[in-house]
Coordinates of C-alpha atoms and ligand atoms in Angstrom, one line a residue:
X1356 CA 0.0 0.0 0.0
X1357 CA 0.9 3.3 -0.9
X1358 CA 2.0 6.0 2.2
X1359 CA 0.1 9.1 1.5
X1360 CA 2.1 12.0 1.3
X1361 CA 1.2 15.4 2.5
X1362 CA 0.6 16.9 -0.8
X1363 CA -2.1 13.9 -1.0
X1364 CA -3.4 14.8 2.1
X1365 CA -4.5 17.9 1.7
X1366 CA -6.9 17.4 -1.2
X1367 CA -10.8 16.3 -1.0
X1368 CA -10.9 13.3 -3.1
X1369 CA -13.7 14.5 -5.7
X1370 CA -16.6 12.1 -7.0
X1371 CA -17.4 12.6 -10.4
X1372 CA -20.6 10.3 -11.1
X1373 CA -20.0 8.6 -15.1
X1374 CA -23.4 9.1 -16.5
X1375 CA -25.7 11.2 -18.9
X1376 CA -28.5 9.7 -17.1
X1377 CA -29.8 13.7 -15.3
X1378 CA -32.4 11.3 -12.9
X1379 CA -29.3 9.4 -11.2
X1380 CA -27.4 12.6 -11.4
X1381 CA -30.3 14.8 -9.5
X1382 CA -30.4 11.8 -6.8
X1383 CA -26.8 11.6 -6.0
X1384 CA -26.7 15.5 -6.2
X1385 CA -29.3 15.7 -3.2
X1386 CA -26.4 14.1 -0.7
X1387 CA -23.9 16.4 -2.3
X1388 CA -21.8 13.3 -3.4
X1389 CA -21.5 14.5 -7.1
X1390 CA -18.5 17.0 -7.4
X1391 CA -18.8 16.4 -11.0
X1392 CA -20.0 14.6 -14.3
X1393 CA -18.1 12.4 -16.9
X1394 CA -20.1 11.6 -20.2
X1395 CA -18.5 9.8 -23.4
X1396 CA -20.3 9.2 -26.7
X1397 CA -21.5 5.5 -25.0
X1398 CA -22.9 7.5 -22.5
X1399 CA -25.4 9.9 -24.4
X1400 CA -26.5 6.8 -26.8
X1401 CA -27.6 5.6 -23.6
X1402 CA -29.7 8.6 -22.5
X1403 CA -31.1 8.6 -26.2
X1404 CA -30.5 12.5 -25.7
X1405 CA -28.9 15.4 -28.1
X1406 CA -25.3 15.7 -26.8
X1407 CA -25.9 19.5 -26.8
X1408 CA -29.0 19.7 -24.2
X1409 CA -28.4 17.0 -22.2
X1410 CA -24.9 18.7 -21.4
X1411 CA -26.5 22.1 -20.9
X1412 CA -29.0 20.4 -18.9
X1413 CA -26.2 18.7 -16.9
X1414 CA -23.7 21.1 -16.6
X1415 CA -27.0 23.5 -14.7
X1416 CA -27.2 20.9 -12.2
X1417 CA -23.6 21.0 -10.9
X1418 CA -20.6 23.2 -9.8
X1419 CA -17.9 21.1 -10.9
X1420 CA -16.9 19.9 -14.3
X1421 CA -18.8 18.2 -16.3
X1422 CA -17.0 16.5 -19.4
X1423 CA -18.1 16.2 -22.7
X1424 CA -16.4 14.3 -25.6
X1425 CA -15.3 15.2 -29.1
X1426 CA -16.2 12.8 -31.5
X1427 CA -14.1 13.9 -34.8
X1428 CA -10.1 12.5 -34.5
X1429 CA -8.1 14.7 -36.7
X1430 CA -6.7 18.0 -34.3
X1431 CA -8.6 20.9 -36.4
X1432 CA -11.6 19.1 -36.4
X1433 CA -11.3 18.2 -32.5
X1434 CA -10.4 21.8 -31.7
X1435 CA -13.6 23.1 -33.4
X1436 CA -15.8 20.4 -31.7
X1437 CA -14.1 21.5 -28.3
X1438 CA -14.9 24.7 -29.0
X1439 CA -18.7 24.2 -29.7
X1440 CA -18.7 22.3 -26.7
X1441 CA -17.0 24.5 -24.4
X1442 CA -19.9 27.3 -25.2
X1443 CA -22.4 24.8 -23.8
X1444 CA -21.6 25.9 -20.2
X1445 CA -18.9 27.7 -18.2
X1446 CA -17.7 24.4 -16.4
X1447 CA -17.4 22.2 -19.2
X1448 CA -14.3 20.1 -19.2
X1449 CA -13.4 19.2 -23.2
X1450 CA -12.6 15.3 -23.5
X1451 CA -10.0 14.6 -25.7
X1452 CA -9.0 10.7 -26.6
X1453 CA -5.4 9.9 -25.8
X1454 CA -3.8 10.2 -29.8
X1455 CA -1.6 12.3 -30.9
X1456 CA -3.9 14.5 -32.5
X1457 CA -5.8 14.3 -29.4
X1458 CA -3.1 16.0 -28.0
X1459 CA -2.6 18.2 -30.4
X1460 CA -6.0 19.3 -29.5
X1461 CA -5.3 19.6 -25.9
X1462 CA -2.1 22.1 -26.1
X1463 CA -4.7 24.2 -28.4
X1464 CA -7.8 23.9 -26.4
X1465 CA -6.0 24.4 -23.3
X1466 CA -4.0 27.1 -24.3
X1467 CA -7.3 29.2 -25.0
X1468 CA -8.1 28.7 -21.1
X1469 CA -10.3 25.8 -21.8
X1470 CA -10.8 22.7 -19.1
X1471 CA -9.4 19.4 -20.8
X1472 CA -10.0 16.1 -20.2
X1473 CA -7.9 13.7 -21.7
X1474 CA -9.6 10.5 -22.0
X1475 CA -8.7 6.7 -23.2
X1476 CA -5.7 6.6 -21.0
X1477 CA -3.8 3.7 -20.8
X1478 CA -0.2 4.3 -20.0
X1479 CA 2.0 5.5 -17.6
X1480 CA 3.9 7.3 -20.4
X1481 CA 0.4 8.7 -22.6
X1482 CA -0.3 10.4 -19.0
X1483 CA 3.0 12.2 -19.2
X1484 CA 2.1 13.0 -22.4
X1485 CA -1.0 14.5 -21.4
X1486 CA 0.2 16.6 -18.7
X1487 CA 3.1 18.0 -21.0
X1488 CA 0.4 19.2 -23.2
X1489 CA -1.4 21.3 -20.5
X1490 CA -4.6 18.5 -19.7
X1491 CA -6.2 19.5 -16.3
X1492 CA -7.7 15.8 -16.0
X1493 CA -6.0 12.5 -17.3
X1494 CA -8.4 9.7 -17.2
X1495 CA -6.6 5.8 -16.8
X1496 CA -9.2 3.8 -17.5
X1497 CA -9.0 1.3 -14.6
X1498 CA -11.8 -1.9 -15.7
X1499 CA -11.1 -1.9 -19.2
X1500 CA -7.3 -2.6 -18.7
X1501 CA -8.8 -5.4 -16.0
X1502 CA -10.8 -6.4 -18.6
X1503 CA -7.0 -7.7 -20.4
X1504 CA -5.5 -8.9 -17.3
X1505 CA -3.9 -5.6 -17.2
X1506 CA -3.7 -4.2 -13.1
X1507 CA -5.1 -0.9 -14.1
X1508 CA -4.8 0.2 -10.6
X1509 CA -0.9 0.1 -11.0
X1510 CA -1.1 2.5 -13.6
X1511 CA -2.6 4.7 -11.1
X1512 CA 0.0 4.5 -8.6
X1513 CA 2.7 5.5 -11.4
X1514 CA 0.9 7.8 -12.7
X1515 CA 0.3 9.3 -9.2
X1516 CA 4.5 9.1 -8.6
X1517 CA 5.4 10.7 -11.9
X1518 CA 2.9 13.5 -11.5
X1519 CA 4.3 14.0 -8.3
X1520 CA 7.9 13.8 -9.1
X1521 CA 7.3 16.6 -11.3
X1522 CA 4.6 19.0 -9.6
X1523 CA 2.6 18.5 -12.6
X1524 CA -1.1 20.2 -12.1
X1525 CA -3.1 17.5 -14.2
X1526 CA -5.4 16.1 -11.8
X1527 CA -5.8 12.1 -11.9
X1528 CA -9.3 11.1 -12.4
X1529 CA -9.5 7.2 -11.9
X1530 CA -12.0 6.3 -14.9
X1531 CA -13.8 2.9 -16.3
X1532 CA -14.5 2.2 -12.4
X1533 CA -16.2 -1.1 -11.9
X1534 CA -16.8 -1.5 -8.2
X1535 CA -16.8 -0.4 -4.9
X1536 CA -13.0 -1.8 -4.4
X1537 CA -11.9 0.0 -7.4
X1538 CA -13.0 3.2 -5.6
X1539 CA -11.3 2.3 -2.6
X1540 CA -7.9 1.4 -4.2
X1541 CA -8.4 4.8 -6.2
X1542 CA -8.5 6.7 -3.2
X1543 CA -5.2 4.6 -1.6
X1544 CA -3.5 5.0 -4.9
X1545 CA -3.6 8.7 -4.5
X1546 CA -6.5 9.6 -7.1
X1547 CA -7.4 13.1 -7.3
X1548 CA -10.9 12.3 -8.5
X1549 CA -12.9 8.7 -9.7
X1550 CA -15.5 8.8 -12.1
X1551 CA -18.3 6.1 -11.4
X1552 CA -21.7 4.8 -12.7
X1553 CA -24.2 5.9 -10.0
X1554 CA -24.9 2.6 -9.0
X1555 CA -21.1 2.1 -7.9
X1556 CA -21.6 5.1 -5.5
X1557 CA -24.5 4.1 -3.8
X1558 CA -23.1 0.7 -3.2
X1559 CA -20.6 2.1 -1.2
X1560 CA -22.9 2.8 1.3
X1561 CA -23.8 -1.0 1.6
X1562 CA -22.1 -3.6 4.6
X1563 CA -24.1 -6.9 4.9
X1564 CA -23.1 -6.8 8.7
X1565 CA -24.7 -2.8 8.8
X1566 CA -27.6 -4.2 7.6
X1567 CA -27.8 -7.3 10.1
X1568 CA -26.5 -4.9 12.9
X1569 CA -30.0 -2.4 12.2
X1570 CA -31.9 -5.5 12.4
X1571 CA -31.0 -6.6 15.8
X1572 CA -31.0 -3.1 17.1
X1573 CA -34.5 -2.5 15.8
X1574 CA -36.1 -5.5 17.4
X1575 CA -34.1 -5.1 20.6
X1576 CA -35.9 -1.7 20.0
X1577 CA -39.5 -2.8 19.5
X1578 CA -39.3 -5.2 22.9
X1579 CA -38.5 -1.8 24.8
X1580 CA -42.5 -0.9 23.8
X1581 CA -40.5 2.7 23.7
X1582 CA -40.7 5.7 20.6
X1583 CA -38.4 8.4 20.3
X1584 CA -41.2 10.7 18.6
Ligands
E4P92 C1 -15.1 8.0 -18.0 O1 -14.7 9.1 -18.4 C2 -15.1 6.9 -19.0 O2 -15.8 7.3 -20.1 C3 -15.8 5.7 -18.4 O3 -15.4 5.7 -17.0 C4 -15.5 4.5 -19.1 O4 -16.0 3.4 -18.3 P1 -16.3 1.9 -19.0 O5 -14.9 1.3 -19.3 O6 -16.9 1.1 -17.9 O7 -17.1 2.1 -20.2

């Protein structure tokens, strides 16, 4: 296990729920566990929505960053699809696929001031990458490199040393998060932010022994004949 360091220490972890679903998003929102919203192409086919207003309907409904992804994967093309997509809202965060013209696209987009997001991350070495070209967010994608027998969480713990060997400012956002461990190892592994499916989140919250415990201490409760209101 990782020690944390101080520089670690001092941050909130932030929960950025992975979704384009605004119903899941509104319910989370009400226990102030979304710091933030991560969308991807998959995503809006899934909420059968135009990219354009469910964004703008998203982006009303939180403070933090909400991240919406180009779709064209030449640089000029990406720029001007960051652009468009950067008008939706003042805290949209411009996804950008790891490639080089995806970088390309970041040192411009960025340059202009604009939040980027660089997505599809699967390297130690793409994140460096990244963070040279001026990305506020890298995204590992933790399951799908699982998914190969691949320990994405070890990508996060280099990614997390690199970044701090150098200062770098680009915030790690632990993506493609499966389950309630992969959030926990995120947040040992030093993760400035994790991105999960709403359903990850309030899972969390579950303990089969919390559960069992309530049980026993509501009908010890009901024997006492006794009400608190
Ligand atoms: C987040 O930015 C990614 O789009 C998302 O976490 C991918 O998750 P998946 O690998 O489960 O599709």
């Amino acid at each position: 296990m990782l020690t944390p360091k101080p520089s670690q220490a001092v941050n909130n972890m932030k929960f950025f729920a992975d979704t384009a679903d605004v119903g899941a998003i509104a319910e989370l929102n009400e226990l102030g566990m979304v710091d933030g919203v991560t969308t991807n192409p998959s995503l809006i086919m899934k909420s059968g929505r135009d990219i354009i207003e469910v964004t703008r309907e998203i982006a009303g409904m939180v403070d933090g960053p909400v991240s919406a992804e180009v779709v064209a994967t030449k640089a000029d093309e990406m720029i001007s699809e960051g652009r468009k997509l950067a008008e939706i809202a003042d805290n949209i965060a411009v996804k950008v696929p790891l490639t080089w013209d995806g970088l390309k696209a970041c040192k411009a987009l960025s340059g202009e001031g604009k939040t980027i997001n660089v997505t599809l991350c699967f390297s130690a070495n793409q994140a460096l990458l990244a963070a040279k070209a001026g990305a506020a967010f890298i995204s590992p994608f933790i399951g799908r490199l699982d998914d190969i027998n691949v320990d994405g969480m070890e990508l996060i713990e280099d990614i997390r040393i690199i970044y701090d060997n150098y200062d770098f400012d680009t915030k790690i956002l632990a993506a493609s998060i499966r389950s309630v461990n992969h959030v926990k190892d995120a947040a040992l592994a030093g993760a400035d932010v994790m991105t999960a499916p709403p359903d990850v989140i309030r899972k969390m919250a579950h303990h089969p022994l919390t559960d069992k415990g309530l049980d026993a201490f509501l009908n010890d409760w009901k024997k006492t004949g006794q009400k608190i209101l």
